[in-house]
Coordinates of C-alpha atoms and ligand atoms in Angstrom, one line a residue:
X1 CA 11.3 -25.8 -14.4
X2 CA 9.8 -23.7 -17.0
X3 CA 11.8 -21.1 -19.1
X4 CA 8.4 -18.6 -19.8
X5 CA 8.5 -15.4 -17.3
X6 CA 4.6 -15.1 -16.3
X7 CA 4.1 -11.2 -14.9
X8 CA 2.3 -10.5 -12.1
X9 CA -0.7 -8.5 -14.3
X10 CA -0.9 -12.3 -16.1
X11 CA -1.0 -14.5 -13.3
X12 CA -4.9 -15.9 -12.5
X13 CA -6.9 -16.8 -9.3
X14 CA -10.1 -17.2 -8.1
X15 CA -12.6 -14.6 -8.6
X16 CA -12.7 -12.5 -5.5
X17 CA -14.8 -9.5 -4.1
X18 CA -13.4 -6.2 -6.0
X19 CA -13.7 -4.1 -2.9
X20 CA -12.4 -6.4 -0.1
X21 CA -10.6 -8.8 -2.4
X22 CA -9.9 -12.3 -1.0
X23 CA -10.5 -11.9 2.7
X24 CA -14.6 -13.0 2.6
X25 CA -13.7 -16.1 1.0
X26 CA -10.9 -16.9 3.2
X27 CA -13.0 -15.7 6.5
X28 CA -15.7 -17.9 5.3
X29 CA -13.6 -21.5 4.8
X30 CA -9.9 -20.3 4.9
X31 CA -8.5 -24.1 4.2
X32 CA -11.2 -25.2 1.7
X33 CA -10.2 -21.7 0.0
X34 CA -6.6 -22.6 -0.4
X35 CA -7.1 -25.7 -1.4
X36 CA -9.3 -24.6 -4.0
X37 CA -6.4 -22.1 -5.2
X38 CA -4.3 -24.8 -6.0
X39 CA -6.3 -25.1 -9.2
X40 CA -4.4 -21.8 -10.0
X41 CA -0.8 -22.9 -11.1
X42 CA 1.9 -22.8 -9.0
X43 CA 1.3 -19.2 -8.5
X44 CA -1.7 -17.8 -7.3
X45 CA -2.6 -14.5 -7.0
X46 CA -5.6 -13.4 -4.6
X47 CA -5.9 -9.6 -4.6
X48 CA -6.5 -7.7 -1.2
X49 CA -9.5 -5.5 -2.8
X50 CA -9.6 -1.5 -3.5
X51 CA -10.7 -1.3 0.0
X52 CA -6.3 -2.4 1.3
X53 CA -5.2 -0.8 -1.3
X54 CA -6.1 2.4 -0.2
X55 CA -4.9 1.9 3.1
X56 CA -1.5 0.3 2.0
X57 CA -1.6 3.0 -0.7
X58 CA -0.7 0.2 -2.9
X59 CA -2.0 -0.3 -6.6
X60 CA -2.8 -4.0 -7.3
X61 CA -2.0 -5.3 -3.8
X62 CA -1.9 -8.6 -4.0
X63 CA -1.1 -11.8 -1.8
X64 CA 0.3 -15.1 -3.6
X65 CA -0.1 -18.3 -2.5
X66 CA 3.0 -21.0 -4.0
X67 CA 2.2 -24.4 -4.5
X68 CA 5.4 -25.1 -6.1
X69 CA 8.4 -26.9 -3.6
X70 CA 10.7 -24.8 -6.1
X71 CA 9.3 -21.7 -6.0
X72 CA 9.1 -22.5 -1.9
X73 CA 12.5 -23.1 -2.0
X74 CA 13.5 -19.9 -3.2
X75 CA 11.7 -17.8 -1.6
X76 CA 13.0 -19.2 2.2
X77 CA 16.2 -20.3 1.3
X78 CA 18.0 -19.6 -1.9
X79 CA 16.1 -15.8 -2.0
X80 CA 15.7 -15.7 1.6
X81 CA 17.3 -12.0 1.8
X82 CA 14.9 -10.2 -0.3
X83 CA 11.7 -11.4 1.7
X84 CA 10.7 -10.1 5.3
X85 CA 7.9 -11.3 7.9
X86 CA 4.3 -9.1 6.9
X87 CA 3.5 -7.0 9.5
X88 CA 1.0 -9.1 12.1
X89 CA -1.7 -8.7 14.2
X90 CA -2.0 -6.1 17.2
X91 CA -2.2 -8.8 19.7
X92 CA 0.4 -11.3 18.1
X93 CA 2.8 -8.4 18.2
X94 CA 2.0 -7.1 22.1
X95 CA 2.2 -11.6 23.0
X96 CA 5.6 -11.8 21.2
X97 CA 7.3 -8.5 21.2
X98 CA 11.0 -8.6 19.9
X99 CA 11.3 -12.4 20.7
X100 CA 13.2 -14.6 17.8
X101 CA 10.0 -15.1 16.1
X102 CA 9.1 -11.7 14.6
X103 CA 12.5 -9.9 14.9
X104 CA 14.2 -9.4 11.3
X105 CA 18.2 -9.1 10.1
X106 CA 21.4 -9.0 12.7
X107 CA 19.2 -8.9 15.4
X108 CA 17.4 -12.1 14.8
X109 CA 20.7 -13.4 13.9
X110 CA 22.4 -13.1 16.8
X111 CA 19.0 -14.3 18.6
X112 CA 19.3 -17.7 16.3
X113 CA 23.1 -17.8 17.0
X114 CA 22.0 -18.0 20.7
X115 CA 19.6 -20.5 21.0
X116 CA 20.9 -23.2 18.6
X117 CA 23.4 -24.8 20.8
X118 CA 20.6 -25.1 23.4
X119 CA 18.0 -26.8 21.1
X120 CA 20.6 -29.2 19.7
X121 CA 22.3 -32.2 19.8
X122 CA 23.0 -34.0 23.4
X123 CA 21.4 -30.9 25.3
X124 CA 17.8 -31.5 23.9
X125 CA 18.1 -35.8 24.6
X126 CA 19.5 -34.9 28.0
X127 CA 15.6 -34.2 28.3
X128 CA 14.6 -37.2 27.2
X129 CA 14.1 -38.7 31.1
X130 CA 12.0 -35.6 31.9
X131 CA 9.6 -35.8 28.8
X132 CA 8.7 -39.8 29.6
X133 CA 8.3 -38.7 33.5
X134 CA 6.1 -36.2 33.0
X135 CA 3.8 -38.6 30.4
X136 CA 4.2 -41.1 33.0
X137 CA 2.9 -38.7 35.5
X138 CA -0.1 -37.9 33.5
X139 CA -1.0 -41.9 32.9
X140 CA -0.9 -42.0 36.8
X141 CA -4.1 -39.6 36.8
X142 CA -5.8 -42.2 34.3
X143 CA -7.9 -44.9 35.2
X144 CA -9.3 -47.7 32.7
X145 CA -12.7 -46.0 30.9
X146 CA -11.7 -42.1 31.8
X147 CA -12.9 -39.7 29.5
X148 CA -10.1 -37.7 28.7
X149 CA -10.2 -33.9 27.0
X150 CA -7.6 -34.7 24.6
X151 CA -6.1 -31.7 23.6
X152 CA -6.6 -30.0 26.9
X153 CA -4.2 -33.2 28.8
X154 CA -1.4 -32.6 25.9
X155 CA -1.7 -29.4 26.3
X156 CA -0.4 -29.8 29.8
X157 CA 1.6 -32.2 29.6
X158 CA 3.8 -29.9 27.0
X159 CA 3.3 -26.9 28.9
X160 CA 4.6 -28.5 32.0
X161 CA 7.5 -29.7 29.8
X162 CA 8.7 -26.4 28.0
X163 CA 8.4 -24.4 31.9
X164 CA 11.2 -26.7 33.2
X165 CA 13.3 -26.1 30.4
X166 CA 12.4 -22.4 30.2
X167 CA 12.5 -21.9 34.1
X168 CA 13.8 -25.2 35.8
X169 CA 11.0 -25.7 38.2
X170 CA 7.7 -27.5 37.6
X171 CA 4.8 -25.4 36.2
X172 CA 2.1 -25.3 39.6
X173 CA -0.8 -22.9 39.4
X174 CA -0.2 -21.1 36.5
X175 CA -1.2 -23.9 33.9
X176 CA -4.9 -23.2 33.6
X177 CA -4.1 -19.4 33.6
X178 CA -1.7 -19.5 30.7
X179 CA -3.8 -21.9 29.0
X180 CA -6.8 -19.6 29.1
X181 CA -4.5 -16.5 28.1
X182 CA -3.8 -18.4 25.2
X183 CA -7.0 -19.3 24.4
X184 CA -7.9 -15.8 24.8
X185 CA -4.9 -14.2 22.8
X186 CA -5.7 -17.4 19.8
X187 CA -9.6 -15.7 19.6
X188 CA -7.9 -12.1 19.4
X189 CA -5.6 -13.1 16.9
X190 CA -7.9 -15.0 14.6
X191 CA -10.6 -12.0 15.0
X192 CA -8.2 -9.8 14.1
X193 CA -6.7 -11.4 11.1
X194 CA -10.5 -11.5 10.0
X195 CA -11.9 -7.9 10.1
X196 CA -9.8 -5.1 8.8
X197 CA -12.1 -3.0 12.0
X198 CA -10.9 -5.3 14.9
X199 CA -7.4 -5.3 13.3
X200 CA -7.4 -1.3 13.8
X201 CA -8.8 -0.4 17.2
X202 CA -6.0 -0.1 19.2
X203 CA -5.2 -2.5 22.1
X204 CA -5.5 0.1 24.6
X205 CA -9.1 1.2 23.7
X206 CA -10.5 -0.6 26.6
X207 CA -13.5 -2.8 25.2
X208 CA -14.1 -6.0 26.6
X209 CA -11.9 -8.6 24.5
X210 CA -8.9 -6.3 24.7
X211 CA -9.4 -6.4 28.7
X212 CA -9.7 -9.9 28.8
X213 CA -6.6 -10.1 26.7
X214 CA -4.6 -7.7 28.6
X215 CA -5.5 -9.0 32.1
X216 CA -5.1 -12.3 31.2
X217 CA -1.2 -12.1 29.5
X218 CA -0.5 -9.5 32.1
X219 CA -0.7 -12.6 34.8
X220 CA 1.8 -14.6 32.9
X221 CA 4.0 -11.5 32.2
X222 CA 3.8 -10.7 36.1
X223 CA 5.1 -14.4 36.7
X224 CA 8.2 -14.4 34.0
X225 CA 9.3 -10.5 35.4
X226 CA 8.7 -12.1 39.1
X227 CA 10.7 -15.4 38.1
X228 CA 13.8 -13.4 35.9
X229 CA 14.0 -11.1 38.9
X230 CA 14.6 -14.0 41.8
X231 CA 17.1 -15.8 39.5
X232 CA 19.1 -12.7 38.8
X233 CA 19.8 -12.9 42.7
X234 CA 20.1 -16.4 42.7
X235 CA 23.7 -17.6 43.1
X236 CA 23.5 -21.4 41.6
X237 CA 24.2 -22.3 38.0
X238 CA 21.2 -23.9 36.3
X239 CA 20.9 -24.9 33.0
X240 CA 17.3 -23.6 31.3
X241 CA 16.9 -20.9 28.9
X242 CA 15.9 -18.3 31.7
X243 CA 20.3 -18.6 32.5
X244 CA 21.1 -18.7 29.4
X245 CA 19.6 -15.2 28.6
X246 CA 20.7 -13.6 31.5
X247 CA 24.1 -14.5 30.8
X248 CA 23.6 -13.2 27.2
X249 CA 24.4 -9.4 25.9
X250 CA 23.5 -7.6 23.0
X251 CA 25.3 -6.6 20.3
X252 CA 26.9 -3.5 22.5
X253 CA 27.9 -6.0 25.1
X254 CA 25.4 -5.2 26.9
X255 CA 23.3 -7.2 29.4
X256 CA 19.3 -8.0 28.0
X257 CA 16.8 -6.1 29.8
X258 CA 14.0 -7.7 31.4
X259 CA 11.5 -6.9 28.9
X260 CA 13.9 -8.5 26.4
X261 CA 14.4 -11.8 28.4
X262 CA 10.9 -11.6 28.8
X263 CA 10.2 -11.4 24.8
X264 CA 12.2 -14.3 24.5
X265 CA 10.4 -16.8 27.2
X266 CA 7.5 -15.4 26.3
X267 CA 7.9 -16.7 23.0
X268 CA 9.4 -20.0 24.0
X269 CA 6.3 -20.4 26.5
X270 CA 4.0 -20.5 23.5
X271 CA 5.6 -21.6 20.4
X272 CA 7.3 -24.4 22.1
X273 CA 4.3 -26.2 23.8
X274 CA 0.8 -25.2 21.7
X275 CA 2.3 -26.6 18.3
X276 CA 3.7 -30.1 20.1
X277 CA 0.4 -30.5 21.8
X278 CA -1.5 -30.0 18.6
X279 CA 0.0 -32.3 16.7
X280 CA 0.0 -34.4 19.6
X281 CA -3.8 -34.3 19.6
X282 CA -4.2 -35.0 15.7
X283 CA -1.8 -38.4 16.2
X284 CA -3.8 -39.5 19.2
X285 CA -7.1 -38.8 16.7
X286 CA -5.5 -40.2 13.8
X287 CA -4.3 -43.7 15.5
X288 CA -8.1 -44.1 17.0
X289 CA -9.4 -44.0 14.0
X290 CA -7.0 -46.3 11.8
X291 CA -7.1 -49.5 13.8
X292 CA -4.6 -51.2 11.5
X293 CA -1.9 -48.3 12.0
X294 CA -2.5 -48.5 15.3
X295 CA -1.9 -52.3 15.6
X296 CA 1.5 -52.1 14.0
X297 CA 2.4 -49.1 15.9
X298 CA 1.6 -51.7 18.8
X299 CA 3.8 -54.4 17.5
X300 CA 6.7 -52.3 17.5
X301 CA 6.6 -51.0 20.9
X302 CA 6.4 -54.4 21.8
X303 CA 9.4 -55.5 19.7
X304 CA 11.6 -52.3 20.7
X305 CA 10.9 -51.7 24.3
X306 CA 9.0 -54.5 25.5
X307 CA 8.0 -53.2 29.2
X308 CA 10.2 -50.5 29.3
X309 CA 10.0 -46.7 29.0
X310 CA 11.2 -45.3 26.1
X311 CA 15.0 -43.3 25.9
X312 CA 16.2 -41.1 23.3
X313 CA 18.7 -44.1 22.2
X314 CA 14.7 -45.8 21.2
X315 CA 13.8 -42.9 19.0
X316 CA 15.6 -43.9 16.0
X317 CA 14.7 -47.3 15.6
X318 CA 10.8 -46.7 16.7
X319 CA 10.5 -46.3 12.2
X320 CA 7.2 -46.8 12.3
X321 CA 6.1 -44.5 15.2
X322 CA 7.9 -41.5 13.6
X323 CA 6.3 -42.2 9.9
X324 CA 3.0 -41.8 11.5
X325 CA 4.4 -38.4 13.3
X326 CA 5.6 -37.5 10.0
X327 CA 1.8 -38.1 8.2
X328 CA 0.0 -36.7 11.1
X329 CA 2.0 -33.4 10.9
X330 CA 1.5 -33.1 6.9
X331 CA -2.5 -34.2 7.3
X332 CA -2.6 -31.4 10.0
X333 CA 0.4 -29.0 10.2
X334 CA 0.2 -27.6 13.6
X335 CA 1.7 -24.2 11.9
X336 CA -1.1 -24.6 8.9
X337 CA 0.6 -21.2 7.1
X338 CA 4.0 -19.9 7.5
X339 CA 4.3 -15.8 8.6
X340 CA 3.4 -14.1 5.6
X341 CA 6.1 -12.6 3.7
X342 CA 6.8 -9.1 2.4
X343 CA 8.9 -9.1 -0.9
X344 CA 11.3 -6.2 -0.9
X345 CA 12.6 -6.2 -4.8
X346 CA 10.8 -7.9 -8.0
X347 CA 12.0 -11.5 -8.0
X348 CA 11.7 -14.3 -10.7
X349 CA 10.9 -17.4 -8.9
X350 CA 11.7 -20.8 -10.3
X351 CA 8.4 -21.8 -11.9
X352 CA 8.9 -18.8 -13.9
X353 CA 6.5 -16.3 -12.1
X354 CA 7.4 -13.0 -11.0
X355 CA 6.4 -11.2 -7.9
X356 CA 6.3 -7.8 -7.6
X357 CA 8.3 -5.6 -4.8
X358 CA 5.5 -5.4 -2.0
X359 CA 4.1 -8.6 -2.7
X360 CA 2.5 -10.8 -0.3
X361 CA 4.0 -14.3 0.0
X362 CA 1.7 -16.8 1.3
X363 CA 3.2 -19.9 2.0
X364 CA 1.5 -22.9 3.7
X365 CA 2.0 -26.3 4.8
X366 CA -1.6 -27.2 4.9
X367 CA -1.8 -26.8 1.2
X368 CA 1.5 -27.9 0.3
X369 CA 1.0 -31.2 1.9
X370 CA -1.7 -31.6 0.0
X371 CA -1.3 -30.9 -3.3
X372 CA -2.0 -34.5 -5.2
X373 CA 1.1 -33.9 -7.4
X374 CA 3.5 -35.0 -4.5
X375 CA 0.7 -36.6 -2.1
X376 CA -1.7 -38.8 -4.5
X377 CA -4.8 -39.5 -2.8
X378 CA -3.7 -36.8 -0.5
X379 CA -6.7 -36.3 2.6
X380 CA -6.1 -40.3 3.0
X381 CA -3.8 -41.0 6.1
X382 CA -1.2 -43.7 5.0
X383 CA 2.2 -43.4 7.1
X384 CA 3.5 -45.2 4.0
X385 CA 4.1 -42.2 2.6
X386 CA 7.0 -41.7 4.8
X387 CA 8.6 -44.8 4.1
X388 CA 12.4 -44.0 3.0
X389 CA 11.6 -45.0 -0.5
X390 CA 8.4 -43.1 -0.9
X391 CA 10.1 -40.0 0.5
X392 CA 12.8 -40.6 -2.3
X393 CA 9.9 -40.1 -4.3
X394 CA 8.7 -36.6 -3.7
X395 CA 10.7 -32.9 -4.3
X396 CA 12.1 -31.0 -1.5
X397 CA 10.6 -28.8 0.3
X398 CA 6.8 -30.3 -0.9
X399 CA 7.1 -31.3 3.0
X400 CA 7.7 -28.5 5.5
X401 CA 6.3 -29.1 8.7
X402 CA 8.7 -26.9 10.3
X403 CA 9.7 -24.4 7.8
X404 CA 12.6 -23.7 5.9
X405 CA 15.8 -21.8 5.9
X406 CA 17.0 -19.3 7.8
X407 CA 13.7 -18.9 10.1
X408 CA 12.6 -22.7 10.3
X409 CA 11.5 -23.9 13.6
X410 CA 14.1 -23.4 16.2
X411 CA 12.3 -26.1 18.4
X412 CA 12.2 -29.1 15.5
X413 CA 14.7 -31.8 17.1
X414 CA 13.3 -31.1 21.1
X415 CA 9.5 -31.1 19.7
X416 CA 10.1 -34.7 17.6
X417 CA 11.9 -36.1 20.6
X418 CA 8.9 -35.0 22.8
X419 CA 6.4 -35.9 20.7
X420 CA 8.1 -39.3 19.7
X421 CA 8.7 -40.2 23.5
X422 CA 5.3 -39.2 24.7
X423 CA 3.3 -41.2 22.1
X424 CA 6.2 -44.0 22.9
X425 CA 5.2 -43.8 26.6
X426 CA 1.5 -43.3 26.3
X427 CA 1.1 -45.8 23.1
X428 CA 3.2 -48.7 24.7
X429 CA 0.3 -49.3 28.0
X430 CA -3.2 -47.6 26.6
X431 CA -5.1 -47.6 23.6
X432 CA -7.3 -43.6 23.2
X433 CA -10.3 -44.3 21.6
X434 CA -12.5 -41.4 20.4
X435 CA -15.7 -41.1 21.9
X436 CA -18.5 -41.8 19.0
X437 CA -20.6 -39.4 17.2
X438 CA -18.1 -36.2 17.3
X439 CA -16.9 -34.5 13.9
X440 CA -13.9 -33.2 14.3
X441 CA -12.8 -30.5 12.0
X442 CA -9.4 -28.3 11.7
X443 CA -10.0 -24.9 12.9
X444 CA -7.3 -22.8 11.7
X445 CA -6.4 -20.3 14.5
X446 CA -2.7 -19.1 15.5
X447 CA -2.0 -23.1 15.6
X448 CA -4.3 -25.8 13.4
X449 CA -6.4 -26.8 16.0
X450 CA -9.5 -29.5 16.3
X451 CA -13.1 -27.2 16.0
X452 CA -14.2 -28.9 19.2
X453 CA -13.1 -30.8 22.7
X454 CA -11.8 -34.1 21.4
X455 CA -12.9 -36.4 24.0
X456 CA -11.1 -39.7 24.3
X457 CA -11.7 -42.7 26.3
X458 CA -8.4 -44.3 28.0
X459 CA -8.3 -48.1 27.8
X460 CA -5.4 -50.0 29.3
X461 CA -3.7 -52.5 26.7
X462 CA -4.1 -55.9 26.8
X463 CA -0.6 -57.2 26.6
X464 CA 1.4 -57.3 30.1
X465 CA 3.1 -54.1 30.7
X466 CA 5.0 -53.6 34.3
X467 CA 3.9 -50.1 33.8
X468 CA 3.0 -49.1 37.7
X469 CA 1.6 -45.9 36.6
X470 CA -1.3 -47.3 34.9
X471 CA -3.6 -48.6 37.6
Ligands
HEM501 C1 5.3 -30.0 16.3 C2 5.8 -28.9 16.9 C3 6.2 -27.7 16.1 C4 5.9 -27.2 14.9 C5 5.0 -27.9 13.8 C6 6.6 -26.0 14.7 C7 6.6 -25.2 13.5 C8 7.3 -24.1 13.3 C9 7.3 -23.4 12.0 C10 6.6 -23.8 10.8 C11 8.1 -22.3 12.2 C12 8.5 -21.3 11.1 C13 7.5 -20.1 11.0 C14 7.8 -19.3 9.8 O1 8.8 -19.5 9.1 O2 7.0 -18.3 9.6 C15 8.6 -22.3 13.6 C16 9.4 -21.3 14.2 C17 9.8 -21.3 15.5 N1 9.5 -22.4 16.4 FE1 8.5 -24.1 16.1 N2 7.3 -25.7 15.8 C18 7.1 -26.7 16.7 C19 7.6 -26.8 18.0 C20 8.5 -25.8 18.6 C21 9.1 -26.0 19.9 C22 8.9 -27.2 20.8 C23 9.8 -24.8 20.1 C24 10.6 -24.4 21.3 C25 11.1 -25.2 22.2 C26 9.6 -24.0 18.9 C27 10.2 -22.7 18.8 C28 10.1 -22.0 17.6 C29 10.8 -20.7 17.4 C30 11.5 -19.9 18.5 C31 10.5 -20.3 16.1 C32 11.0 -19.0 15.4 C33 12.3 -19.2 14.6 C34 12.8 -18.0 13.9 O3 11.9 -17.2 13.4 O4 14.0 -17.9 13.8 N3 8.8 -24.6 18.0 N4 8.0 -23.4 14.2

């Protein structure tokens, strides 16, 4: 790249409130704000304002966004060592507690080393049969000309997914209570990430979104302790996660507790079902709107399946279907901003800029995919892009749906199969149409999310299908 060392005291951004620094503007149009930082250089530096630097203690604190794949590159993979996850919001922390996501060095290690094997290979196709049932269940509830709630139906379809994988058993009452705990905990999150005052009344100070978040989690929580406890005096093998971390121990040998178990479903429960159905929702969005996409997506279910449901042995020849996953997850990356990271020792990054120990790493797919120096043109859908030539094309790591190196998603193959064989399923016997006169915006909470209900209409297809669960 470049052979100039820029310091941190010379790198430039856009001018931002001295006191409170760059939180106004990115409170007031967070995703317009990065995208205006890209303007920058492939470093940008957004200060945190006199008012965080007092409470870090922290001359010149400073967050930096990197909108170069290089620089990207080293700081999750070839770097990865020096760089930490920022400390995050009350409520993130209480939702996730020492799960995989936020723990840090041997311990997440030997968290990875546990999991992998599970969400790998043969074991996440053997799910293949499950993920088409379950979309074929959902069709069965669909008539010709229902209005559908979009996001809400992926939502739990996904949900009801992820619990038999987590648990075993089919997901019954508790789907509209986790789904409004999460909406809860997403409102929290985001409220807290915006005011430096929400972010420091404790969770216990009993005002009234803190009891609506409590009570609501604390139902979910009540039903993973109920459900670890009947297993552990269950005598049958199964094969879900719950088994696979009660037959786990820590580094002491040790057996996990049940608080520990519970970190790590609780995780699961959320990261593996809220990110699939989002994306889920943007494709479904995406394919109503560009008819011509839509038609050759058509075409090749035809030519692939014919009347048949999809199986895992499908997935790779359905090329067409997975460039469109592929541009629907850059357009609108479900995770719009990797966990910020917290830079331990000075490092010179690629593009010659260095950060400072204590800096604030901001690194995020929504503005990485699109930048116009690797995506030309790059708010236009075109699945194109993801041809195997065009991909050729563009650096590594200007693409990173599911992160990069030693944290990146843990759920990447199970969530493309899902999502590949639900829009198979769903794509090869009804069109979604979007109902007119709604503008649909990304609203970036915990997970990119559409601003309002997307409401679709469900309209069966015109060529034969033997599907009986259309009626
Ligand atoms: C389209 C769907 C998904 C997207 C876009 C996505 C995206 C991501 C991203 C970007 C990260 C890295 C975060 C960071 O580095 O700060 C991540 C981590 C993670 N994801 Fe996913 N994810 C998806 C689906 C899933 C599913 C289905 C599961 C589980 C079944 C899952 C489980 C996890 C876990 C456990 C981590 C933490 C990994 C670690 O820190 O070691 N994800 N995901």
């Amino acid at each position: 790249m470049v052979d100039q060392t820029i310091s941190p005291s010379t790198l430039s951004g856009p001018p931002v409130s001295r006191w409170w620094g760059c939180f106004p503007d990115l409170r007031r149009d967070t995703l317009g704000f990065l995208l205006q930082c890209q303007a920058y250089g492939d470093v940008v530096k957004l200060p945190m304002g006199l008012v965080v630097e007092l409470l870090l203690r922290q001359r010149d604190a400073a967050m930096y966004v990197l909108n170069h794949p290089a620089d990207v590159k080293h700081v999750l993979v070839t770097n990865q060592d020096n760089y930490t996850k920022a400390p995050v919001a009350p409520a993130e922390s209480r939702i996730f507690g020492q799960g995989v996501l936020h723990t840090e060095g041997d311990i997440h290690h030997r968290q990875r080393r546990l999991f992998l094997p599970f969400f790998h290979g043969n074991h996440v196709t053997a799910y293949a049969g499950l993920i088409t049932d379950k979309a074929r269940e959902l069709m069965g509830r669909w008539h010709d000309g229902t209005r559908v709630n979009i996001e809400q139906e992926m939502a739990h379809l996904t949900l009801s997914i992820i619990w038999r994988l987590l648990f075993g058993q089919d997901v019954r009452s508790e789907s509209d209570t986790i789904r409004d705990a999460i909406a809860a905990g997403q409102r929290l999150i985001k409220l807290q990430y915006d005011s430096l005052l929400a972010s420091i009344i404790p969770l216990w100070v009993p005002i009234p979104r803190h009891r609506r978040f409590t009570r609501s989690f604390r139902v979910i929580e009540e039903r993973i302790f109920r459900l670890i406890r009947e297993r552990r005096m269950a005598s049958e093998p199964h094969d879900d996660v719950l088994s696979l971390l009660l037959s786990a121990t820590d580094a002491e040998g040790r057996p996990l507790s049940d608080e520990e178990i519970r970190d790590e479903l609780m995780t699961f429960l959320l990261a593996g079902h809220e990110t699939t159905a989002n994306a889920l929702t943007w494709t479904w969005l995406l394919l109503s709107q560009f008819q011509s996409a839509r038609e050759r997506l058509t075409r090749e279910l035809i030519e692939v399946l014919g009347d048949r449901l999809p199986t895992a042995a499908d997935v790779p020849r359905l090329r067409y279907l997975k460039m469109i996953w592929n541009e629907s997850l850059r357009l609108y990356p479900p995770a719009w901003t990797l966990h910020t990271r917290l830079a331990h020792t000075q490092d010179r990054l690629p593009s010659g800029a260095v950060l400072p120990p204590h800096a604030w790493v901001f690194v995020s797919p929504w503005t990485l995919h699109r930048n116009p120096r690797w995506f030309p043109d790059p708010h236009r859908f075109d699945p194109e892009r993801f041809s195997e030539e065009a991909q050729r094309t563009r650096p590594p790591f200007s693409y990173i749906p599911f992160g990069a190196g030693g944290r990146r998603c843990l759920g990447e193959s199970f969530a493309e199969l899902e999502g590949l064989l639900i829009l198979a399923t769903i794509a090869s016997a009804v069109c979604l149409r979007q109902v007119d006169g709604q503008t649909i915006q990304p609203d970036p909470v915990m997970t990119l999310r559409p601003n309002i209900p997307v409401q679709m209409v469900v309209q069966r297809m015109r060529f034969p299908t033997s599907d009986p669960a259309m009626t």
